[in-house]
PDB file of C-alpha atoms in Angstrom:
ATOM      1  CA  ARG A   1     -12.385 -10.689  -6.572  1.00  0.00           C
ATOM      2  CA  THR A   2      -9.940  -9.803  -9.322  1.00  0.00           C
ATOM      3  CA  ARG A   3      -6.287  -9.371  -8.380  1.00  0.00           C
ATOM      4  CA  ASN A   4      -4.937  -5.830  -8.440  1.00  0.00           C
ATOM      5  CA  SER A   5      -2.443  -5.337 -11.272  1.00  0.00           C
ATOM      6  CA  PRO A   6       0.540  -2.991 -10.880  1.00  0.00           C
ATOM      7  CA  PRO A   7       0.143   0.429 -12.484  1.00  0.00           C
ATOM      8  CA  THR A   8       2.515   1.530 -15.251  1.00  0.00           C
ATOM      9  CA  PHE A   9       3.546   4.775 -16.944  1.00  0.00           C
ATOM     10  CA  ARG A  10       6.284   6.216 -19.126  1.00  0.00           C
ATOM     11  CA  PHE A  11       8.314   9.398 -19.110  1.00  0.00           C
ATOM     12  CA  THR A  12       7.926  11.537 -22.211  1.00  0.00           C
ATOM     13  CA  ARG A  13      11.452  12.988 -22.287  1.00  0.00           C
ATOM     14  CA  ASN A  14      14.720  13.649 -20.488  1.00  0.00           C
ATOM     15  CA  VAL A  15      15.162  16.869 -18.517  1.00  0.00           C
ATOM     16  CA  ASN A  16      18.283  19.030 -18.339  1.00  0.00           C
ATOM     17  CA  ALA A  17      18.699  21.516 -15.492  1.00  0.00           C
ATOM     18  CA  ASP A  18      21.340  24.170 -14.876  1.00  0.00           C
ATOM     19  CA  GLN A  19      23.311  24.136 -11.642  1.00  0.00           C
ATOM     20  CA  ALA A  20      21.619  26.473  -9.139  1.00  0.00           C
ATOM     21  CA  GLY A  21      18.853  26.944 -11.717  1.00  0.00           C
ATOM     22  CA  GLY A  22      16.035  27.337  -9.206  1.00  0.00           C
ATOM     23  CA  VAL A  23      12.705  25.553  -9.318  1.00  0.00           C
ATOM     24  CA  TYR A  24      11.847  23.741 -12.555  1.00  0.00           C
ATOM     25  CA  VAL A  25       8.271  22.976 -13.558  1.00  0.00           C
ATOM     26  CA  VAL A  26       7.947  20.524 -16.455  1.00  0.00           C
ATOM     27  CA  PRO A  27       4.359  19.821 -17.579  1.00  0.00           C
ATOM     28  CA  GLY A  28       3.554  16.696 -19.560  1.00  0.00           C
ATOM     29  CA  MET A  29       6.423  14.679 -18.129  1.00  0.00           C
ATOM     30  CA  VAL A  30       4.358  11.493 -17.821  1.00  0.00           C
ATOM     31  CA  ALA A  31       2.151   9.694 -20.323  1.00  0.00           C
ATOM     32  CA  ASP A  32       0.320   6.411 -20.704  1.00  0.00           C
ATOM     33  CA  VAL A  33      -0.638   5.923 -17.058  1.00  0.00           C
ATOM     34  CA  VAL A  34      -2.327   2.517 -16.843  1.00  0.00           C
ATOM     35  CA  LEU A  35      -3.806   1.507 -13.503  1.00  0.00           C
ATOM     36  CA  GLY A  36      -4.266  -2.140 -14.424  1.00  0.00           C
ATOM     37  CA  GLY A  37      -7.298  -3.818 -15.926  1.00  0.00           C
ATOM     38  CA  GLU A  38     -10.587  -2.219 -16.927  1.00  0.00           C
ATOM     39  CA  GLU A  39     -12.005  -2.761 -13.433  1.00  0.00           C
ATOM     40  CA  GLU A  40      -9.178  -0.674 -11.909  1.00  0.00           C
ATOM     41  CA  THR A  41      -9.759   2.644 -13.686  1.00  0.00           C
ATOM     42  CA  ASN A  42     -11.359   4.200 -10.602  1.00  0.00           C
ATOM     43  CA  GLN A  43      -8.276   3.683  -8.433  1.00  0.00           C
ATOM     44  CA  ASP A  44      -6.263   6.568  -7.045  1.00  0.00           C
ATOM     45  CA  PHE A  45      -2.492   6.698  -7.564  1.00  0.00           C
ATOM     46  CA  THR A  46       0.581   8.632  -6.490  1.00  0.00           C
ATOM     47  CA  PHE A  47       4.115   9.060  -7.786  1.00  0.00           C
ATOM     48  CA  SER A  48       7.177   9.081  -5.541  1.00  0.00           C
ATOM     49  CA  LEU A  49      10.924   9.442  -5.955  1.00  0.00           C
ATOM     50  CA  ALA A  50      12.290   5.915  -5.611  1.00  0.00           C
ATOM     51  CA  GLY A  51      15.984   6.539  -6.269  1.00  0.00           C
ATOM     52  CA  VAL A  52      18.716   8.728  -7.709  1.00  0.00           C
ATOM     53  CA  GLU A  53      21.778   7.278  -9.443  1.00  0.00           C
ATOM     54  CA  THR A  54      24.885   9.383 -10.080  1.00  0.00           C
ATOM     55  CA  LEU A  55      26.011   8.855 -13.679  1.00  0.00           C
ATOM     56  CA  GLN A  56      28.674  11.585 -13.763  1.00  0.00           C
ATOM     57  CA  GLY A  57      29.927  13.788 -10.944  1.00  0.00           C
ATOM     58  CA  ILE A  58      31.215  13.527  -7.398  1.00  0.00           C
ATOM     59  CA  TRP A  59      27.885  14.028  -5.629  1.00  0.00           C
ATOM     60  CA  THR A  60      25.716  11.254  -4.327  1.00  0.00           C
ATOM     61  CA  GLY A  61      22.196  11.293  -5.650  1.00  0.00           C
ATOM     62  CA  ALA A  62      20.628  10.846  -2.222  1.00  0.00           C
ATOM     63  CA  ASP A  63      20.787  14.551  -1.413  1.00  0.00           C
ATOM     64  CA  LEU A  64      20.347  15.944  -4.936  1.00  0.00           C
ATOM     65  CA  PHE A  65      16.889  17.490  -4.537  1.00  0.00           C
ATOM     66  CA  THR A  66      15.633  20.182  -2.189  1.00  0.00           C
ATOM     67  CA  GLN A  67      12.190  19.729  -3.769  1.00  0.00           C
ATOM     68  CA  PHE A  68      10.734  16.928  -5.902  1.00  0.00           C
ATOM     69  CA  SER A  69       7.165  16.128  -6.880  1.00  0.00           C
ATOM     70  CA  LEU A  70       5.353  14.558  -9.783  1.00  0.00           C
ATOM     71  CA  SER A  71       1.652  15.374  -9.942  1.00  0.00           C
ATOM     72  CA  ARG A  72      -1.146  13.071 -11.055  1.00  0.00           C
ATOM     73  CA  ALA A  73      -1.407  15.267 -14.157  1.00  0.00           C
ATOM     74  CA  GLY A  74       2.227  14.470 -15.015  1.00  0.00           C
ATOM     75  CA  THR A  75       3.830  17.790 -14.049  1.00  0.00           C
ATOM     76  CA  LEU A  76       7.344  17.379 -12.653  1.00  0.00           C
ATOM     77  CA  THR A  77       8.445  20.044 -10.170  1.00  0.00           C
ATOM     78  CA  PHE A  78      11.946  19.984  -8.738  1.00  0.00           C
ATOM     79  CA  GLU A  79      14.845  22.002  -7.424  1.00  0.00           C
ATOM     80  CA  THR A  80      18.359  20.674  -6.980  1.00  0.00           C
ATOM     81  CA  VAL A  81      20.900  21.551  -4.335  1.00  0.00           C
ATOM     82  CA  ALA A  82      22.757  24.620  -5.646  1.00  0.00           C
ATOM     83  CA  THR A  83      26.201  23.055  -5.206  1.00  0.00           C
ATOM     84  CA  HIS A  84      25.513  19.855  -7.148  1.00  0.00           C
ATOM     85  CA  ASN A  85      26.271  19.238 -10.790  1.00  0.00           C
ATOM     86  CA  GLY A  86      26.680  16.177 -12.955  1.00  0.00           C
ATOM     87  CA  ARG A  87      24.410  13.663 -14.624  1.00  0.00           C
ATOM     88  CA  PHE A  88      21.841  11.739 -12.650  1.00  0.00           C
ATOM     89  CA  ARG A  89      19.209   9.113 -13.377  1.00  0.00           C
ATOM     90  CA  ILE A  90      16.084   9.240 -11.266  1.00  0.00           C
ATOM     91  CA  THR A  91      13.718   6.378 -10.625  1.00  0.00           C
ATOM     92  CA  VAL A  92      10.086   7.200  -9.982  1.00  0.00           C
ATOM     93  CA  ALA A  93       7.562   4.750  -8.553  1.00  0.00           C
ATOM     94  CA  ILE A  94       3.819   4.749  -9.101  1.00  0.00           C
ATOM     95  CA  GLN A  95       1.500   3.213  -6.522  1.00  0.00           C
ATOM     96  CA  ASP A  96      -2.251   2.722  -6.700  1.00  0.00           C
ATOM     97  CA  ASP A  97      -4.692   2.182  -3.848  1.00  0.00           C
ATOM     98  CA  GLY A  98      -5.883  -1.220  -5.046  1.00  0.00           C
ATOM     99  CA  GLY A  99      -4.089  -3.116  -2.290  1.00  0.00           C
ATOM    100  CA  THR A 100      -1.929  -6.212  -2.209  1.00  0.00           C
ATOM    101  CA  GLU A 101      -4.427  -8.868  -1.079  1.00  0.00           C
ATOM    102  CA  ASP A 102      -4.192 -12.344  -2.610  1.00  0.00           C
ATOM    103  CA  GLY A 103      -0.812 -11.654  -4.193  1.00  0.00           C
ATOM    104  CA  SER A 104      -1.884  -8.430  -5.888  1.00  0.00           C
ATOM    105  CA  GLU A 105       0.586  -5.652  -6.724  1.00  0.00           C
ATOM    106  CA  ASP A 106       0.048  -1.917  -6.202  1.00  0.00           C
ATOM    107  CA  SER A 107       3.391  -0.544  -7.414  1.00  0.00           C
TER     108      SER A 107
END
């Protein structure tokens, strides 16, 4: 059995949002999703919010979003807490369903 390789992807751009700007929907936010080797193309995958770092501002990133999702098609949907402003860096994880047997990686 071939080891499961970790999936990879890249963001296509940065996103700016106005304070109390409501729900943002940003299609095409993700590109170049690679699920591993050729034998892994049938795997399923999901994105999740892995972290938020405050770059500028007094707010902690942990409670920045009231809504956050990144679809398999690469559409980012989010809403921030109305009282927060500043600059933040988000970290998104991708995980496939290939498992972690025999030292394999799925994220």
